[in-house]
Amino acid sequence: MTHPEPETTPVLALEGVSKSFGAVRALRGVSLRLHAGEAHALAGENGAGKSTLIKTLAGVHRPDTGTVLLDGRPVEFHGPGDARDAGVAVIYQEPTLFPDLSVAENIFVGRQPRRSLGRVDHKAVREAAAELFRRLGVDLDPEQPARGLSIADQQLVEIAKALSFDARVLIMDEPTAALTGSEVARLFGVVKSLREQGAAVLFISHRLEEIFALCQRVTTLRDGAWIASEPLDGLTEDDLVRRMVGRDLDELYPKQDAEIGEVALSVRRLTREGVFTDVSFEVRRGEIVGLAGLVGAGRSEVARAVFGVDRRDAGEVVVDGKPLRGGAPSLAMAAGIALVPEDRRAQGLVMDMSIERNIGLTGFAATTKGGLMSRGAERSRALDWAVRLQVKYARLADVVGTLSGGNQQKVVLAKWLATAPGVLIVDEPTRGIDVGTKAEVHRLLSRLASEGVAVLMISSDLPEILGMADRVLVMHEGRLTAEIPRSEATEESVMAAATGRVRRAA
Amino acid sequence: MTVTADTPQQIAADEPTASRRFLDRVLKLRALAVLAVLLVMLAATQIYNSEFLSQQGVKDLLLNATILVLVAVGQAMVVITRNVDLSVGSVLGISAFAAGTYLHGGGNPLLAVLIAVGLGVLFGLLNGLLVSLGQVPALVVTLGTLYIIRGIDSIWVGSRQITANDLPASFVDFGHDGLSVIPYLALLTLAVLVAAGYYLRSYRGGRDLYALGSSPEAARLAGVPVRKRILTAYVVCGALAGLAGALYLARFGNVDSGTGNGYELTVVSAVVVGGVAFTGGSGTVYGAALGALLLTSINSVLPSIGVSSVWVLAIDGVLLLLAIAVDRIVALRVAGVLRKRAAQMRSAHHA
């Protein structure tokens, strides 16, 4: 093998670490060794324990049993500050920024360069942030407030934050989920040079090709248990998937042929000033229409405006031949539209509420009689859908915040499917969820279409778009630049339209 | 309102940093708007009643404001961390009486002030520990300590009261005199204000308070010593409430078991009117101080123009709602500008 396990002492390691939350055993005797100058991938489905492992390394969680070793010596991190001081930088999956502070301050919070008398050197903070953005090749104003940044930009700020101290260990939990191809390439370049300078890297991604592109070694977890640690050389993607799920996967993108019916959703010349302009399209019953484009092209914003979350400045939306007034999600729901939003934690779920309550949120009309809600009706409605979508949970009364990402996504889907929508808009339906659940979601969307639902699927995952969609709409900078039938849709044709290299009116 | 005078179109036409400058301007304007309202009000009153801004008039305005400003500065630091301290009125009352009792027994004025501050620190520590360790909403915790401290005060003080006759002349004079029209109390308050403002702006600890209020979860992950910072904010707030108690004693010379009753709500109003967001993470102590100055000035203005002071509370309430409404409108406007700005930057970038 070209990459034997180095003989040196690992910079950071876990030995036999277990961690439980109540009855859930998130980690069971897991070991992991991060060596200087090596990029190590952590693979596993959602709920396999990856996030818990990272938080243990980052000092957020303390292991129940087992030890964290720093340079071969056992350490106890009493909080994220301790881990940071030991040189461990973490980029979390969900950006955690301070909306009121400037981007520069976000990067340096608690570590601002100081001048005499311990005063914060605001100028140095600003310049250091600008320098980091130059290194990452991104165009962000250090003094702009973090409020209102897109998820991609927030992620870039997180990355800048992690790079801002010369980390000995860089941990990245799905850093690329929201980034464009060129940003990913740039990030990988920076990570590679950090690694060559002797940093240890731990990398998590659901995009297997990224794991192979960046890493030398991989550790696989399944259901909280350690499965394997091995060099990536000689492994194939299929091998890795088999280790992650413990079985071979069915075909990933199983769009069945469905009978295409009449137009269910018609959007005409929809415009929201400064966000998107003159967007027109139709979605028919039984059809899955993919909406592709780069992050920030305005796709989610179109969905939000159609559903009435955001107001529209011009244009109209027609559902089943009847015009829909804008600015009111309740009207959109009554007309039979459902929107599964992009950010399930912030927009799709009430994280502190139980599974049944979350699913029940869309069903007050169905579960209320004479002004009183029936808890029993709410429960059976939730149970029905949780079972149909195979949500993994202990009790329906469990708080959704404790579920894994894939199961959370199923709860969001259940919440909306329970309204029996005629038009289903899904925004990044499989972002950040594992391969197994992803296939389930794809099967579900395909079945819905064959039952006559009109599906509009926004996705940044090109294979997903190409595999699932009957037609692909492509947006670029707030405009629809292409409409490509399934037969002509290829990575090249979609990307050309998404990057604005082709200007073809839809 | 002057706040929304700039049209987004003009702003959007500027250079790439326009959104930032617009924001800066808005944030500064927020305090400036309060200042403008204050100045207009004072000027109008002066025109109506030329006695209003006499030497004594100005002195009274400043004297009336100092105590509220002092407590508002402390409160602002707590509110910036997305918490609140409702016990400040009780702390002010009990520290004033403690200092008064000590002076009544022939104590040293400087030591009396230290006693008041020390008592405030103690109660601030109590509040801070309960809030940071107990993970209980600050509103509830400090409502509890409000009653507890007031209760202790009532039991201890009973029907006694301290009057100016019980106090050394030097202490009472300190409460009234000053450098020409500027009372010593106002100078002291100004010093505290500037120190607090400088700390919040230029020290890591101060920046952490904003971070904490902006996103507690992110602060924890960023390794901000959350408990320590919250504790600090409460201790400072308590200390300033204690100091305000001592100054109250010097200024009014009259303290009983009801002193400072209901003061917490005036303080919170002042802070919010001054642009410190109740959701944490934004606002300045200068804004809070201006808010306090505005509220206390209304008290002086109304009698000067012959309006019954029964209107004061209603007017305070209207100001509060107005301030919140303006904040909301500005926030929506800013979001709109940022949105358009981002869209333009994007197209400019790709062009």
mmCIF file of C-alpha atoms in Angstrom, chain B residues 108-320:
data_model
loop_
_atom_site.group_PDB
_atom_site.id
_atom_site.type_symbol
_atom_site.label_atom_id
_atom_site.label_comp_id
_atom_site.label_asym_id
_atom_site.label_seq_id
_atom_site.Cartn_x
_atom_site.Cartn_y
_atom_site.Cartn_z
ATOM 1 C CA ASN B 108 -17.096 58.761 55.713
ATOM 2 C CA PRO B 109 -18.932 59.818 52.481
ATOM 3 C CA LEU B 110 -16.452 58.042 50.204
ATOM 4 C CA LEU B 111 -16.832 54.831 52.166
ATOM 5 C CA ALA B 112 -20.613 55.235 51.998
ATOM 6 C CA VAL B 113 -20.424 55.268 48.207
ATOM 7 C CA LEU B 114 -18.214 52.184 48.293
ATOM 8 C CA ILE B 115 -20.719 50.420 50.546
ATOM 9 C CA ALA B 116 -23.510 51.168 48.076
ATOM 10 C CA VAL B 117 -21.424 49.949 45.140
ATOM 11 C CA GLY B 118 -20.334 46.866 47.063
ATOM 12 C CA LEU B 119 -23.909 45.959 47.853
ATOM 13 C CA GLY B 120 -24.771 46.382 44.179
ATOM 14 C CA VAL B 121 -21.865 44.110 43.180
ATOM 15 C CA LEU B 122 -23.132 41.491 45.612
ATOM 16 C CA PHE B 123 -26.629 41.502 44.185
ATOM 17 C CA GLY B 124 -25.248 41.627 40.647
ATOM 18 C CA LEU B 125 -23.206 38.544 41.461
ATOM 19 C CA LEU B 126 -26.334 36.819 42.748
ATOM 20 C CA ASN B 127 -28.289 37.677 39.606
ATOM 21 C CA GLY B 128 -25.416 36.740 37.346
ATOM 22 C CA LEU B 129 -24.907 33.374 39.021
ATOM 23 C CA LEU B 130 -28.584 32.534 38.918
ATOM 24 C CA VAL B 131 -28.907 33.488 35.256
ATOM 25 C CA SER B 132 -25.675 31.938 33.984
ATOM 26 C CA LEU B 133 -25.730 28.745 36.023
ATOM 27 C CA GLY B 134 -29.456 28.207 36.320
ATOM 28 C CA GLN B 135 -30.175 28.431 32.582
ATOM 29 C CA VAL B 136 -33.408 30.149 33.577
ATOM 30 C CA PRO B 137 -34.716 33.152 31.643
ATOM 31 C CA ALA B 138 -33.283 36.345 33.109
ATOM 32 C CA LEU B 139 -36.697 37.979 33.119
ATOM 33 C CA VAL B 140 -37.984 35.469 35.661
ATOM 34 C CA VAL B 141 -34.822 35.264 37.750
ATOM 35 C CA THR B 142 -34.467 38.994 38.176
ATOM 36 C CA LEU B 143 -38.192 39.418 38.775
ATOM 37 C CA GLY B 144 -37.614 37.055 41.684
ATOM 38 C CA THR B 145 -34.618 38.967 42.998
ATOM 39 C CA LEU B 146 -36.539 42.226 42.501
ATOM 40 C CA TYR B 147 -39.097 41.027 45.050
ATOM 41 C CA ILE B 148 -36.575 39.390 47.359
ATOM 42 C CA ILE B 149 -34.389 42.486 47.603
ATOM 43 C CA ARG B 150 -37.398 44.751 47.975
ATOM 44 C CA GLY B 151 -38.686 42.418 50.682
ATOM 45 C CA ILE B 152 -35.401 42.495 52.606
ATOM 46 C CA ASP B 153 -35.368 46.260 52.200
ATOM 47 C CA SER B 154 -38.888 46.587 53.621
ATOM 48 C CA ILE B 155 -38.161 44.362 56.616
ATOM 49 C CA TRP B 156 -34.914 46.166 57.376
ATOM 50 C CA VAL B 157 -36.075 49.726 56.786
ATOM 51 C CA GLY B 158 -39.615 49.389 58.092
ATOM 52 C CA SER B 159 -41.144 52.819 58.403
ATOM 53 C CA ARG B 160 -37.803 54.564 58.964
ATOM 54 C CA GLN B 161 -36.452 57.069 56.531
ATOM 55 C CA ILE B 162 -33.249 58.943 55.928
ATOM 56 C CA THR B 163 -33.498 62.691 55.378
ATOM 57 C CA ALA B 164 -30.945 65.262 54.315
ATOM 58 C CA ASN B 165 -30.543 66.289 57.978
ATOM 59 C CA ASP B 166 -29.081 62.874 58.745
ATOM 60 C CA LEU B 167 -26.351 63.336 56.133
ATOM 61 C CA PRO B 168 -23.041 65.200 56.324
ATOM 62 C CA ALA B 169 -23.181 68.564 54.544
ATOM 63 C CA SER B 170 -20.234 67.668 52.290
ATOM 64 C CA PHE B 171 -22.156 64.695 50.907
ATOM 65 C CA VAL B 172 -25.308 66.707 50.255
ATOM 66 C CA ASP B 173 -23.264 69.471 48.634
ATOM 67 C CA PHE B 174 -21.607 66.962 46.360
ATOM 68 C CA GLY B 175 -25.066 66.028 45.193
ATOM 69 C CA HIS B 176 -25.937 69.597 44.277
ATOM 70 C CA ASP B 177 -22.770 71.433 43.282
ATOM 71 C CA GLY B 178 -20.730 71.253 40.179
ATOM 72 C CA LEU B 179 -18.337 72.966 37.799
ATOM 73 C CA SER B 180 -20.415 75.948 36.696
ATOM 74 C CA VAL B 181 -23.602 74.412 35.220
ATOM 75 C CA ILE B 182 -22.290 70.867 35.135
ATOM 76 C CA PRO B 183 -23.011 68.976 38.344
ATOM 77 C CA TYR B 184 -20.353 66.677 39.782
ATOM 78 C CA LEU B 185 -22.828 63.863 39.511
ATOM 79 C CA ALA B 186 -23.094 64.421 35.773
ATOM 80 C CA LEU B 187 -19.308 64.412 35.404
ATOM 81 C CA LEU B 188 -19.068 61.159 37.301
ATOM 82 C CA THR B 189 -21.804 59.654 35.166
ATOM 83 C CA LEU B 190 -20.108 60.866 31.995
ATOM 84 C CA ALA B 191 -16.871 59.212 33.083
ATOM 85 C CA VAL B 192 -18.672 55.929 33.721
ATOM 86 C CA LEU B 193 -20.471 56.212 30.373
ATOM 87 C CA VAL B 194 -17.295 56.784 28.392
ATOM 88 C CA ALA B 195 -15.477 53.984 30.208
ATOM 89 C CA ALA B 196 -18.306 51.538 29.562
ATOM 90 C CA GLY B 197 -18.591 52.620 25.935
ATOM 91 C CA TYR B 198 -14.862 52.207 25.425
ATOM 92 C CA TYR B 199 -14.838 48.816 27.074
ATOM 93 C CA LEU B 200 -17.686 47.561 24.914
ATOM 94 C CA ARG B 201 -16.065 48.806 21.748
ATOM 95 C CA SER B 202 -12.399 48.119 22.277
ATOM 96 C CA TYR B 203 -11.970 45.158 24.577
ATOM 97 C CA ARG B 204 -12.411 41.482 23.863
ATOM 98 C CA GLY B 205 -14.659 41.188 26.879
ATOM 99 C CA GLY B 206 -16.883 43.913 25.521
ATOM 100 C CA ARG B 207 -17.003 42.461 22.021
ATOM 101 C CA ASP B 208 -17.872 39.101 23.565
ATOM 102 C CA LEU B 209 -20.973 40.654 25.132
ATOM 103 C CA TYR B 210 -22.233 41.560 21.661
ATOM 104 C CA ALA B 211 -21.328 38.128 20.308
ATOM 105 C CA LEU B 212 -23.124 36.472 23.181
ATOM 106 C CA GLY B 213 -26.278 38.458 22.638
ATOM 107 C CA SER B 214 -26.180 37.994 18.894
ATOM 108 C CA SER B 215 -26.007 34.202 19.022
ATOM 109 C CA PRO B 216 -25.480 32.392 22.334
ATOM 110 C CA GLU B 217 -24.910 29.057 20.597
ATOM 111 C CA ALA B 218 -22.275 30.448 18.254
ATOM 112 C CA ALA B 219 -20.589 32.147 21.196
ATOM 113 C CA ARG B 220 -20.336 28.849 23.030
ATOM 114 C CA LEU B 221 -18.839 27.130 19.989
ATOM 115 C CA ALA B 222 -16.418 30.003 19.471
ATOM 116 C CA GLY B 223 -15.072 29.399 22.964
ATOM 117 C CA VAL B 224 -16.424 32.632 24.445
ATOM 118 C CA PRO B 225 -16.446 32.226 28.238
ATOM 119 C CA VAL B 226 -20.211 32.610 28.346
ATOM 120 C CA ARG B 227 -20.804 32.365 32.086
ATOM 121 C CA LYS B 228 -17.970 34.689 32.973
ATOM 122 C CA ARG B 229 -19.170 37.343 30.543
ATOM 123 C CA ILE B 230 -22.785 37.205 31.696
ATOM 124 C CA LEU B 231 -21.607 37.364 35.275
ATOM 125 C CA THR B 232 -19.484 40.403 34.450
ATOM 126 C CA ALA B 233 -22.395 42.199 32.808
ATOM 127 C CA TYR B 234 -24.626 41.589 35.827
ATOM 128 C CA VAL B 235 -21.943 42.620 38.292
ATOM 129 C CA VAL B 236 -21.341 45.870 36.411
ATOM 130 C CA CYS B 237 -25.080 46.463 36.195
ATOM 131 C CA GLY B 238 -25.487 45.808 39.927
ATOM 132 C CA ALA B 239 -22.494 48.002 40.782
ATOM 133 C CA LEU B 240 -23.891 50.881 38.749
ATOM 134 C CA ALA B 241 -27.329 50.457 40.360
ATOM 135 C CA GLY B 242 -25.575 50.588 43.746
ATOM 136 C CA LEU B 243 -23.605 53.684 42.722
ATOM 137 C CA ALA B 244 -26.840 55.219 41.479
ATOM 138 C CA GLY B 245 -28.301 54.508 44.918
ATOM 139 C CA ALA B 246 -25.534 56.498 46.590
ATOM 140 C CA LEU B 247 -25.988 59.361 44.125
ATOM 141 C CA TYR B 248 -29.749 59.255 44.674
ATOM 142 C CA LEU B 249 -29.096 59.728 48.358
ATOM 143 C CA ALA B 250 -26.759 62.655 47.705
ATOM 144 C CA ARG B 251 -29.156 64.275 45.283
ATOM 145 C CA PHE B 252 -32.486 63.878 47.064
ATOM 146 C CA GLY B 253 -31.326 63.277 50.625
ATOM 147 C CA ASN B 254 -34.472 61.328 51.200
ATOM 148 C CA VAL B 255 -34.671 57.534 51.215
ATOM 149 C CA ASP B 256 -37.276 55.134 52.549
ATOM 150 C CA SER B 257 -38.369 51.571 51.876
ATOM 151 C CA GLY B 258 -40.131 52.553 48.658
ATOM 152 C CA THR B 259 -37.114 54.209 47.023
ATOM 153 C CA GLY B 260 -36.522 52.980 43.480
ATOM 154 C CA ASN B 261 -39.853 51.187 43.316
ATOM 155 C CA GLY B 262 -40.790 50.641 39.672
ATOM 156 C CA TYR B 263 -37.517 52.182 38.511
ATOM 157 C CA GLU B 264 -36.554 49.081 36.535
ATOM 158 C CA LEU B 265 -39.262 49.714 33.960
ATOM 159 C CA THR B 266 -38.133 53.307 33.394
ATOM 160 C CA VAL B 267 -34.601 52.025 32.928
ATOM 161 C CA VAL B 268 -35.629 49.366 30.448
ATOM 162 C CA SER B 269 -37.662 51.946 28.524
ATOM 163 C CA ALA B 270 -34.677 54.277 28.377
ATOM 164 C CA VAL B 271 -32.438 51.511 27.082
ATOM 165 C CA VAL B 272 -34.898 50.464 24.386
ATOM 166 C CA VAL B 273 -35.706 54.022 23.337
ATOM 167 C CA GLY B 274 -31.952 54.511 23.031
ATOM 168 C CA GLY B 275 -31.720 51.736 20.453
ATOM 169 C CA VAL B 276 -30.395 48.771 22.404
ATOM 170 C CA ALA B 277 -32.249 45.825 20.879
ATOM 171 C CA PHE B 278 -34.046 43.678 23.406
ATOM 172 C CA THR B 279 -33.059 40.645 21.335
ATOM 173 C CA GLY B 280 -29.415 41.337 22.149
ATOM 174 C CA GLY B 281 -26.304 41.924 20.112
ATOM 175 C CA SER B 282 -26.787 45.517 19.105
ATOM 176 C CA GLY B 283 -26.986 49.016 20.495
ATOM 177 C CA THR B 284 -24.575 51.164 22.482
ATOM 178 C CA VAL B 285 -24.436 52.583 25.984
ATOM 179 C CA TYR B 286 -24.367 56.052 24.427
ATOM 180 C CA GLY B 287 -27.743 55.350 22.870
ATOM 181 C CA ALA B 288 -29.055 54.104 26.195
ATOM 182 C CA ALA B 289 -27.756 57.249 27.890
ATOM 183 C CA LEU B 290 -29.484 59.452 25.310
ATOM 184 C CA GLY B 291 -32.671 57.485 25.828
ATOM 185 C CA ALA B 292 -32.428 58.118 29.559
ATOM 186 C CA LEU B 293 -31.756 61.799 28.972
ATOM 187 C CA LEU B 294 -34.795 62.033 26.706
ATOM 188 C CA LEU B 295 -37.123 60.346 29.174
ATOM 189 C CA THR B 296 -36.019 62.459 32.151
ATOM 190 C CA SER B 297 -36.142 65.644 30.083
ATOM 191 C CA ILE B 298 -39.795 65.037 29.284
ATOM 192 C CA ASN B 299 -40.404 65.125 33.013
ATOM 193 C CA SER B 300 -38.942 68.628 33.158
ATOM 194 C CA VAL B 301 -40.421 69.849 29.901
ATOM 195 C CA LEU B 302 -44.054 69.186 30.690
ATOM 196 C CA PRO B 303 -44.334 71.416 33.752
ATOM 197 C CA SER B 304 -42.416 74.150 31.906
ATOM 198 C CA ILE B 305 -45.001 74.307 29.162
ATOM 199 C CA GLY B 306 -47.869 74.019 31.568
ATOM 200 C CA VAL B 307 -48.857 70.423 30.869
ATOM 201 C CA SER B 308 -49.793 68.329 33.855
ATOM 202 C CA SER B 309 -47.161 65.767 34.734
ATOM 203 C CA VAL B 310 -49.827 63.061 34.727
ATOM 204 C CA TRP B 311 -49.114 62.884 30.996
ATOM 205 C CA VAL B 312 -45.525 61.781 31.535
ATOM 206 C CA LEU B 313 -46.201 58.070 31.661
ATOM 207 C CA ALA B 314 -48.408 58.084 28.591
ATOM 208 C CA ILE B 315 -45.799 60.036 26.635
ATOM 209 C CA ASP B 316 -43.033 57.679 27.764
ATOM 210 C CA GLY B 317 -45.122 54.794 26.518
ATOM 211 C CA VAL B 318 -45.702 56.396 23.138
ATOM 212 C CA LEU B 319 -41.973 57.074 22.800
ATOM 213 C CA LEU B 320 -41.207 53.471 23.580
#
